Amino acid sequence: MTAAPDRGASTLVGAEEFFADPAFSRASLSPDGARIAYLAPERGKLNLWVRRVDEGHEDAVCLTHDDRRGVEHHWWTDDPRWLLYLHATDGEEDWHLFRVDLDAPGAPAVDLTPLPPGQRVFAVDPTRPGAGSVLVWMNQRPASIDAVRVDVATGERTPHQSRPEPGGTVLLDGRGEPAFHAALTEDGTWEFSAIDPGGRRRLLWRVGGPEHPLGPPLQRVTPDGTGLLVGDYQDSDDLRLVRIDRRSGAETTVAAVAGRSLCTAGLAAPGARPPTVFTSRRTGAVIAARFTGDRPHIEVLDPHFAEVHAALSALSDGVLDEVSSDETEQRWVASFVHDREPGATWFYDHSTGESRLLFRAHPQLDPAQLAPMSAVRFPARDGLPLHAFLTLPVDGATGPLVLLVHGGPWSHDSWGYHPTVQFLANRGYAVLQVNVRGSTGCGKRYTTAAIGEFAGKVHDDLLDALDWAVAQGHADPSRVALVGDEDPYAGHAALVGAALSPDRFAAAVARGGLLDLAHFLRTSPPFTRPALAHSWFRYVGDPADPEQEADLLARSPITMLDRIRSPLLLVRSADEVESDTVVERLRARGVPVEQVSTDGSRGPEDRVRLHRAIERHLAEHLGGRRG
């Protein structure tokens, strides 16, 4: 188990150590249980390695040698001879699927998708449709993402399933056959239909509304094709895992936990973590689901996995992150979510009870020198119970506080390791991450409470969180910074906060890119309007309506810049013209403004440069430590 934190003054840890690529990550077990594939640095970038389960890293073979972007995603095929991985050109998103041959690990990787410029791979499913092949979704036709069957050994490509029309998606069963059709209508409603033999569609289920600002999550067909798994609230305030029957359309609850919602963080992008559901390698069925809470909760649905999960849980005081098994589901590799020891990865043999630590993702970090993260709750001024996470410096002394705003806006902070949080805590700052109203993961009423409240009660939630922290003795009210560097929305929220409450923040950090909500929505491509209906249009407004456009402008930082007085660090990319406006208008009034450029890669060098700038800015205006 993880060592307790050292409550003395913590040693200053370099930014390079907090933001380094993991030394080991994304481990997966071969189908025969004999080998482990994982990512580890080579030539300064993450590359794909393989070793036998009884070997160490010193015995491993590096299969790729990319020195520009590195490797992010990999898969075993049904034949343990082959490993697949995605690769894109440095700075681009032109993803191709490559194959490496473990019988000839020194041979060059083979591009299974030699696509011309403008075409790319969007998704890969190595479990379908049959032996020796994988399904790959790519845009070989203009404005259409189609499924193609790729023979792993020969690279032969065969069209498998074409997208029927814009806005429609065919969902496949475990055999790769069409089972359901999902379509987003013009008014933002999702329609799900069964696909009968012969291709006829039968409408089964319609869902939509502001409780699903990003659409109903998951949309996964059961392996036998008889049901569709989605996230839905049904008659509850909590998001549940629900099955829609293909024949009757009847809804049944697969997994629900009172007071917790199905965690959708892993659905943000292909390969995102942590996973929303765990599936059986042998059957493809869902065997467990992840739910939100003060700490993530794994709801187990399969008797065999219940035994495995109990054994795995005894290995760590964290929460299960990713798992991989062999085809017999006796040998397992598992990693864990943890606030101070992230990515610890274990091997476990259920048939013998043997277990051993394979690696720590960040061995350069001492868990005893890192700060625990605690879930806290307190009421907003209108009574809404707010959910937040507090990380105090290891020495526990009252001092400066950073109010850290998450991005999205339809996302949520959760318990676990956050390098920015640990970096700030190591510099002597208390860090408070509040899931303001509108965040996901806290229930339907919590999310929809943000309708019409951007730059209103959403901002009040930040102030109420700050007041709570001061009242609890966690912060010096004269030394508070508002930081939103995660994405343009987080930057938007930080600029709004600095403008609406200039006397509350001694400094601010904001990522540029979302200064004018009306312009942002007005210039969105026309085909995105259905997807905006129950998100931005419902929560903030539609610029096609003059009255709503005026309200959008009133809630935008671009109309509030003259009210900002806090020294600002602006995080920007080279092509953000809007950010020039912020710099010019604030400097014209004598407001200190610094800038730091980001290349958008979020690689170690980019993150270190950004956080060194944040460190300097906060030390100057709040008095924290500097490395």
Short mmCIF file of C-alpha atoms in Angstrom, two decimals, residues 239-625:
data_model
loop_
_atom_site.label_atom_id
_atom_site.label_comp_id
_atom_site.label_asym_id
_atom_site.label_seq_id
_atom_site.Cartn_x
_atom_site.Cartn_y
_atom_site.Cartn_z
CA LEU A 239 -26.96 8.38 -14.61
CA ARG A 240 -27.40 4.62 -14.98
CA LEU A 241 -26.20 1.93 -17.34
CA VAL A 242 -29.33 0.91 -19.26
CA ARG A 243 -30.09 -1.80 -21.83
CA ILE A 244 -32.50 -1.15 -24.72
CA ASP A 245 -33.97 -4.40 -26.04
CA ARG A 246 -33.59 -4.79 -29.81
CA ARG A 247 -36.90 -6.58 -30.24
CA SER A 248 -39.23 -4.64 -27.94
CA GLY A 249 -37.41 -1.42 -27.11
CA ALA A 250 -37.90 -2.10 -23.41
CA GLU A 251 -35.47 -0.46 -21.00
CA THR A 252 -33.85 -2.44 -18.20
CA THR A 253 -31.31 -1.20 -15.69
CA VAL A 254 -27.97 -2.99 -15.97
CA ALA A 255 -26.06 -1.03 -13.31
CA ALA A 256 -27.13 1.74 -10.94
CA VAL A 257 -25.65 3.05 -7.70
CA ALA A 258 -27.71 5.40 -5.53
CA GLY A 259 -26.11 8.83 -5.26
CA ARG A 260 -23.56 8.09 -8.00
CA SER A 261 -23.62 8.55 -11.76
CA LEU A 262 -22.07 6.45 -14.48
CA CYS A 263 -18.61 7.96 -15.08
CA THR A 264 -18.31 9.18 -18.66
CA ALA A 265 -14.80 10.68 -18.46
CA GLY A 266 -13.38 7.79 -20.48
CA LEU A 267 -15.72 8.55 -23.39
CA ALA A 268 -14.24 11.98 -24.09
CA ALA A 269 -12.01 10.62 -26.87
CA PRO A 270 -10.81 7.27 -28.21
CA GLY A 271 -8.39 5.77 -25.72
CA ALA A 272 -9.34 8.23 -22.96
CA ARG A 273 -9.18 7.02 -19.38
CA PRO A 274 -10.51 5.80 -17.08
CA PRO A 275 -12.83 3.36 -18.91
CA THR A 276 -16.57 3.68 -18.32
CA VAL A 277 -17.12 -0.09 -18.56
CA PHE A 278 -14.93 -3.18 -18.33
CA THR A 279 -15.51 -6.00 -20.81
CA SER A 280 -14.72 -9.69 -20.88
CA ARG A 281 -11.96 -10.63 -23.32
CA ARG A 282 -13.59 -14.03 -23.76
CA THR A 283 -17.19 -12.97 -24.41
CA GLY A 284 -17.11 -9.21 -25.00
CA ALA A 285 -19.82 -8.72 -22.37
CA VAL A 286 -19.70 -5.85 -19.87
CA ILE A 287 -18.46 -7.23 -16.54
CA ALA A 288 -18.24 -4.00 -14.51
CA ALA A 289 -19.05 -0.29 -14.72
CA ARG A 290 -17.42 2.79 -13.20
CA PHE A 291 -19.41 5.32 -11.19
CA THR A 292 -18.49 8.75 -9.86
CA GLY A 293 -18.31 9.80 -6.23
CA ASP A 294 -15.92 11.01 -3.57
CA ARG A 295 -13.75 8.21 -4.92
CA PRO A 296 -14.61 6.32 -8.12
CA HIS A 297 -16.67 3.17 -7.54
CA ILE A 298 -16.51 -0.03 -9.59
CA GLU A 299 -19.87 -1.83 -9.78
CA VAL A 300 -19.13 -5.46 -10.64
CA LEU A 301 -21.67 -7.31 -12.80
CA ASP A 302 -20.02 -10.70 -13.38
CA PRO A 303 -19.48 -13.42 -10.72
CA HIS A 304 -16.03 -14.45 -11.98
CA PHE A 305 -14.84 -10.86 -12.22
CA ALA A 306 -16.17 -10.24 -8.71
CA GLU A 307 -13.55 -12.70 -7.44
CA VAL A 308 -10.85 -11.15 -9.60
CA HIS A 309 -11.80 -7.61 -8.62
CA ALA A 310 -11.67 -8.48 -4.92
CA ALA A 311 -8.16 -9.88 -5.35
CA LEU A 312 -6.99 -6.93 -7.44
CA SER A 313 -8.43 -4.42 -4.96
CA ALA A 314 -6.27 -5.93 -2.22
CA LEU A 315 -3.15 -4.92 -4.17
CA SER A 316 -3.68 -1.16 -3.96
CA ASP A 317 -5.49 1.45 -1.86
CA GLY A 318 -6.41 3.14 -5.13
CA VAL A 319 -9.28 2.34 -7.51
CA LEU A 320 -9.06 0.08 -10.56
CA ASP A 321 -8.15 1.98 -13.71
CA GLU A 322 -7.44 -0.33 -16.66
CA VAL A 323 -7.43 -4.13 -16.80
CA SER A 324 -6.37 -6.64 -19.42
CA SER A 325 -6.63 -10.43 -19.34
CA ASP A 326 -5.72 -13.47 -21.37
CA GLU A 327 -8.43 -15.44 -23.16
CA THR A 328 -8.99 -17.72 -20.15
CA GLU A 329 -9.46 -14.70 -17.86
CA GLN A 330 -7.09 -16.25 -15.33
CA ARG A 331 -4.09 -14.00 -15.95
CA TRP A 332 -4.60 -10.27 -15.49
CA VAL A 333 -2.69 -7.01 -15.71
CA ALA A 334 -4.24 -4.11 -13.81
CA SER A 335 -3.38 -0.46 -13.14
CA PHE A 336 -4.89 1.82 -10.52
CA VAL A 337 -6.19 5.37 -10.11
CA HIS A 338 -4.53 6.98 -7.09
CA ASP A 339 -3.98 10.53 -5.87
CA ARG A 340 -0.31 10.00 -4.97
CA GLU A 341 0.81 6.84 -6.78
CA PRO A 342 -0.78 6.86 -10.22
CA GLY A 343 -0.50 4.05 -12.71
CA ALA A 344 0.96 1.39 -10.43
CA THR A 345 0.53 -1.77 -12.54
CA TRP A 346 0.31 -5.34 -11.25
CA PHE A 347 0.32 -8.83 -12.68
CA TYR A 348 -2.16 -11.25 -11.09
CA ASP A 349 -2.76 -14.95 -11.77
CA HIS A 350 -6.20 -15.92 -10.52
CA SER A 351 -5.51 -19.65 -10.86
CA THR A 352 -2.56 -19.53 -8.45
CA GLY A 353 -3.15 -16.34 -6.48
CA GLU A 354 0.29 -15.07 -7.53
CA SER A 355 0.66 -11.29 -7.81
CA ARG A 356 3.59 -8.94 -8.30
CA LEU A 357 4.16 -5.28 -9.03
CA LEU A 358 5.20 -4.84 -12.66
CA PHE A 359 6.02 -1.14 -12.55
CA ARG A 360 5.20 2.30 -11.22
CA ALA A 361 4.27 4.84 -13.89
CA HIS A 362 6.22 7.65 -12.21
CA PRO A 363 9.03 6.10 -10.14
CA GLN A 364 10.78 9.47 -9.88
CA LEU A 365 7.99 10.75 -7.60
CA ASP A 366 7.95 9.80 -3.91
CA PRO A 367 4.31 9.29 -2.79
CA ALA A 368 5.28 10.42 0.73
CA GLN A 369 6.20 13.82 -0.74
CA LEU A 370 2.88 14.21 -2.56
CA ALA A 371 -0.30 15.69 -1.11
CA PRO A 372 -3.50 13.68 -0.53
CA MET A 373 -6.63 14.78 -2.38
CA SER A 374 -9.85 14.85 -0.34
CA ALA A 375 -13.46 15.08 -1.47
CA VAL A 376 -15.35 17.96 0.18
CA ARG A 377 -18.93 19.19 -0.01
CA PHE A 378 -20.61 22.45 0.95
CA PRO A 379 -23.76 24.34 -0.07
CA ALA A 380 -23.97 27.02 -2.73
CA ARG A 381 -25.76 30.21 -1.74
CA ASP A 382 -29.00 28.89 -3.29
CA GLY A 383 -28.69 25.57 -1.44
CA LEU A 384 -27.29 23.40 -4.23
CA PRO A 385 -24.83 20.94 -2.62
CA LEU A 386 -21.50 21.52 -4.34
CA HIS A 387 -18.98 18.72 -4.92
CA ALA A 388 -15.28 19.56 -4.86
CA PHE A 389 -11.79 18.19 -4.22
CA LEU A 390 -9.28 19.82 -1.90
CA THR A 391 -5.54 19.21 -1.92
CA LEU A 392 -3.54 20.86 0.86
CA PRO A 393 0.24 21.30 0.92
CA VAL A 394 1.96 18.45 2.71
CA ASP A 395 2.89 20.70 5.68
CA GLY A 396 -0.78 21.68 6.09
CA ALA A 397 -0.01 25.37 6.70
CA THR A 398 -2.63 27.99 5.81
CA GLY A 399 -1.44 30.11 2.94
CA PRO A 400 -2.24 30.91 -0.68
CA LEU A 401 -4.96 29.03 -2.56
CA VAL A 402 -5.48 28.21 -6.22
CA LEU A 403 -9.07 27.82 -7.38
CA LEU A 404 -8.57 25.46 -10.33
CA VAL A 405 -11.36 25.45 -12.94
CA HIS A 406 -12.01 22.35 -15.03
CA GLY A 407 -12.60 22.50 -18.76
CA GLY A 408 -15.48 21.29 -20.81
CA PRO A 409 -17.79 22.72 -19.63
CA TRP A 410 -19.59 19.34 -19.60
CA SER A 411 -16.98 17.36 -17.71
CA HIS A 412 -15.99 16.92 -14.07
CA ASP A 413 -13.05 16.71 -11.74
CA SER A 414 -12.59 13.46 -9.85
CA TRP A 415 -10.31 11.91 -7.24
CA GLY A 416 -6.94 10.83 -8.56
CA TYR A 417 -3.51 12.04 -9.56
CA HIS A 418 -3.44 15.45 -11.23
CA PRO A 419 0.10 16.66 -12.04
CA THR A 420 -0.89 20.35 -12.00
CA VAL A 421 -2.51 19.94 -8.58
CA GLN A 422 0.54 18.17 -7.14
CA PHE A 423 2.90 20.71 -8.68
CA LEU A 424 0.98 23.58 -7.09
CA ALA A 425 0.68 21.83 -3.72
CA ASN A 426 4.43 21.21 -3.79
CA ARG A 427 4.89 24.98 -4.24
CA GLY A 428 2.84 25.62 -1.09
CA TYR A 429 -0.62 26.28 -2.54
CA ALA A 430 -3.85 24.73 -1.38
CA VAL A 431 -5.75 23.66 -4.50
CA LEU A 432 -9.55 23.59 -4.66
CA GLN A 433 -11.28 22.01 -7.66
CA VAL A 434 -15.01 22.63 -7.55
CA ASN A 435 -17.47 20.91 -9.82
CA VAL A 436 -19.62 23.96 -10.46
CA ARG A 437 -23.21 23.48 -11.57
CA GLY A 438 -23.29 22.24 -15.14
CA SER A 439 -20.58 19.67 -14.43
CA THR A 440 -21.37 16.09 -15.33
CA GLY A 441 -21.03 13.17 -12.96
CA CYS A 442 -23.02 14.75 -10.12
CA GLY A 443 -26.58 14.04 -11.25
CA LYS A 444 -29.15 15.40 -13.68
CA ARG A 445 -30.32 18.31 -11.50
CA TYR A 446 -26.71 19.35 -10.91
CA THR A 447 -25.95 19.51 -14.64
CA THR A 448 -29.14 21.28 -15.69
CA ALA A 449 -28.87 23.82 -12.86
CA ALA A 450 -26.44 25.69 -15.15
CA ILE A 451 -29.06 26.49 -17.81
CA GLY A 452 -29.00 30.26 -18.23
CA GLU A 453 -26.42 30.62 -15.46
CA PHE A 454 -23.10 30.95 -17.27
CA ALA A 455 -21.40 34.04 -15.81
CA GLY A 456 -24.18 33.88 -13.19
CA LYS A 457 -24.66 31.16 -10.63
CA VAL A 458 -21.86 29.14 -12.25
CA HIS A 459 -19.50 31.93 -11.22
CA ASP A 460 -21.20 32.24 -7.81
CA ASP A 461 -20.33 28.58 -7.20
CA LEU A 462 -16.64 29.49 -7.48
CA LEU A 463 -17.04 32.29 -4.97
CA ASP A 464 -19.00 30.08 -2.59
CA ALA A 465 -16.23 27.49 -2.80
CA LEU A 466 -13.66 30.17 -2.01
CA ASP A 467 -15.69 31.43 0.94
CA TRP A 468 -15.95 27.88 2.29
CA ALA A 469 -12.18 27.36 2.00
CA VAL A 470 -11.45 30.61 3.84
CA ALA A 471 -13.99 29.83 6.58
CA GLN A 472 -12.40 26.40 7.06
CA GLY A 473 -8.98 27.97 7.51
CA HIS A 474 -7.57 26.54 4.29
CA ALA A 475 -6.72 29.83 2.59
CA ASP A 476 -5.51 33.37 3.12
CA PRO A 477 -8.27 35.40 1.37
CA SER A 478 -5.75 37.99 0.16
CA ARG A 479 -3.66 35.34 -1.65
CA VAL A 480 -6.04 33.57 -4.03
CA ALA A 481 -5.57 32.84 -7.74
CA LEU A 482 -8.15 31.72 -10.27
CA VAL A 483 -6.58 29.31 -12.77
CA GLY A 484 -8.21 27.92 -15.92
CA ASP A 485 -5.51 26.57 -18.22
CA GLU A 486 -6.98 23.17 -19.18
CA ASP A 487 -8.80 24.26 -22.32
CA PRO A 488 -10.47 27.36 -23.84
CA TYR A 489 -13.61 26.93 -21.71
CA ALA A 490 -11.56 26.83 -18.50
CA GLY A 491 -9.83 29.99 -19.69
CA HIS A 492 -13.21 31.56 -20.44
CA ALA A 493 -14.38 30.81 -16.88
CA ALA A 494 -11.17 32.24 -15.38
CA LEU A 495 -11.48 35.49 -17.36
CA VAL A 496 -15.15 35.82 -16.42
CA GLY A 497 -14.29 35.25 -12.77
CA ALA A 498 -11.47 37.78 -12.80
CA ALA A 499 -13.82 40.34 -14.38
CA LEU A 500 -16.91 39.76 -12.21
CA SER A 501 -15.01 39.57 -8.92
CA PRO A 502 -11.80 41.56 -9.37
CA ASP A 503 -11.34 42.09 -5.62
CA ARG A 504 -11.32 38.36 -4.83
CA PHE A 505 -8.34 37.24 -6.90
CA ALA A 506 -4.75 38.39 -6.53
CA ALA A 507 -3.85 36.75 -9.83
CA ALA A 508 -5.40 34.78 -12.68
CA VAL A 509 -4.24 32.30 -15.29
CA ALA A 510 -6.39 31.75 -18.37
CA ARG A 511 -6.09 29.87 -21.63
CA GLY A 512 -7.29 31.95 -24.57
CA GLY A 513 -9.59 30.91 -27.39
CA LEU A 514 -13.14 31.46 -26.09
CA LEU A 515 -13.49 35.18 -25.55
CA ASP A 516 -16.69 35.74 -27.50
CA LEU A 517 -19.45 33.14 -27.07
CA ALA A 518 -21.63 34.71 -29.77
CA HIS A 519 -18.82 34.59 -32.33
CA PHE A 520 -17.87 31.05 -31.31
CA LEU A 521 -21.40 29.74 -31.87
CA ARG A 522 -22.16 31.92 -34.90
CA THR A 523 -19.13 30.58 -36.75
CA SER A 524 -19.73 26.91 -35.87
CA PRO A 525 -20.30 24.80 -39.02
CA PRO A 526 -24.00 24.47 -39.94
CA PHE A 527 -23.92 20.68 -39.58
CA THR A 528 -23.14 21.07 -35.85
CA ARG A 529 -26.42 22.86 -35.04
CA PRO A 530 -28.31 19.68 -34.03
CA ALA A 531 -25.50 18.78 -31.62
CA LEU A 532 -25.60 22.30 -30.15
CA ALA A 533 -29.36 22.27 -29.55
CA HIS A 534 -29.21 20.74 -26.05
CA SER A 535 -25.75 22.00 -25.15
CA TRP A 536 -24.60 25.52 -25.93
CA PHE A 537 -27.87 26.76 -27.41
CA ARG A 538 -29.92 25.49 -24.45
CA TYR A 539 -27.49 26.44 -21.72
CA VAL A 540 -26.21 29.79 -23.03
CA GLY A 541 -28.11 30.88 -26.13
CA ASP A 542 -28.43 30.80 -29.91
CA PRO A 543 -26.84 33.77 -31.72
CA ALA A 544 -29.41 33.39 -34.50
CA ASP A 545 -31.84 35.07 -32.08
CA PRO A 546 -30.84 38.75 -31.64
CA GLU A 547 -31.95 38.86 -28.02
CA GLN A 548 -30.02 35.72 -27.18
CA GLU A 549 -27.02 36.99 -29.12
CA ALA A 550 -26.96 40.11 -26.95
CA ASP A 551 -27.10 37.95 -23.82
CA LEU A 552 -24.26 35.79 -25.13
CA LEU A 553 -22.11 38.87 -25.57
CA ALA A 554 -22.99 40.09 -22.08
CA ARG A 555 -21.73 36.77 -20.67
CA SER A 556 -18.51 36.79 -22.71
CA PRO A 557 -15.09 37.91 -21.48
CA ILE A 558 -14.68 40.16 -24.54
CA THR A 559 -17.26 42.57 -23.05
CA MET A 560 -15.77 42.39 -19.53
CA LEU A 561 -12.08 43.04 -20.14
CA ASP A 562 -12.26 46.59 -18.76
CA ARG A 563 -13.29 45.16 -15.38
CA ILE A 564 -10.25 42.89 -14.95
CA ARG A 565 -7.66 44.23 -12.50
CA SER A 566 -5.89 41.02 -11.41
CA PRO A 567 -2.45 40.35 -12.90
CA LEU A 568 -3.03 37.85 -15.71
CA LEU A 569 -0.99 35.07 -17.25
CA LEU A 570 -2.48 34.36 -20.67
CA VAL A 571 -1.87 30.91 -22.15
CA ARG A 572 -2.13 31.04 -25.92
CA SER A 573 -1.20 29.36 -29.16
CA ALA A 574 0.61 31.25 -31.88
CA ASP A 575 -2.49 31.62 -34.09
CA GLU A 576 -4.88 32.97 -31.42
CA VAL A 577 -5.61 36.44 -32.74
CA GLU A 578 -8.28 36.98 -30.06
CA SER A 579 -5.62 36.85 -27.36
CA ASP A 580 -3.99 39.98 -28.79
CA THR A 581 -7.13 41.89 -27.84
CA VAL A 582 -6.84 40.80 -24.22
CA VAL A 583 -3.19 41.80 -24.01
CA GLU A 584 -3.68 45.20 -25.67
CA ARG A 585 -6.74 46.24 -23.65
CA LEU A 586 -5.39 45.18 -20.28
CA ARG A 587 -1.95 46.67 -20.79
CA ALA A 588 -3.54 49.93 -21.94
CA ARG A 589 -5.05 50.20 -18.44
CA GLY A 590 -1.83 49.21 -16.71
CA VAL A 591 -2.94 45.69 -15.76
CA PRO A 592 0.09 43.37 -15.66
CA VAL A 593 -0.20 40.74 -18.41
CA GLU A 594 2.25 37.96 -19.14
CA GLN A 595 1.98 35.50 -21.99
CA VAL A 596 3.15 31.94 -22.47
CA SER A 597 2.83 30.11 -25.77
CA THR A 598 1.79 26.50 -26.07
CA ASP A 599 2.23 24.31 -29.12
CA GLY A 600 -0.92 22.32 -28.29
CA SER A 601 0.91 19.00 -28.07
CA ARG A 602 0.64 18.75 -24.27
CA GLY A 603 3.94 16.89 -24.42
CA PRO A 604 6.41 17.08 -21.53
CA GLU A 605 8.35 20.06 -22.91
CA ASP A 606 5.16 22.03 -23.55
CA ARG A 607 3.75 21.27 -20.10
CA VAL A 608 7.00 22.11 -18.31
CA ARG A 609 7.25 25.46 -20.10
CA LEU A 610 3.64 26.27 -19.21
CA HIS A 611 3.95 25.34 -15.54
CA ARG A 612 7.21 27.18 -15.07
CA ALA A 613 5.40 30.30 -16.27
CA ILE A 614 2.51 29.59 -13.88
CA GLU A 615 5.02 29.05 -11.06
CA ARG A 616 6.68 32.43 -11.69
CA HIS A 617 3.36 34.25 -12.02
CA LEU A 618 1.86 32.85 -8.82
CA ALA A 619 5.08 33.25 -6.82
CA GLU A 620 5.23 36.93 -7.76
CA HIS A 621 1.62 37.71 -6.89
CA LEU A 622 0.76 35.15 -4.19
CA GLY A 623 4.14 34.40 -2.66
CA GLY A 624 4.39 30.67 -3.23
CA ARG A 625 7.63 28.74 -3.50
#
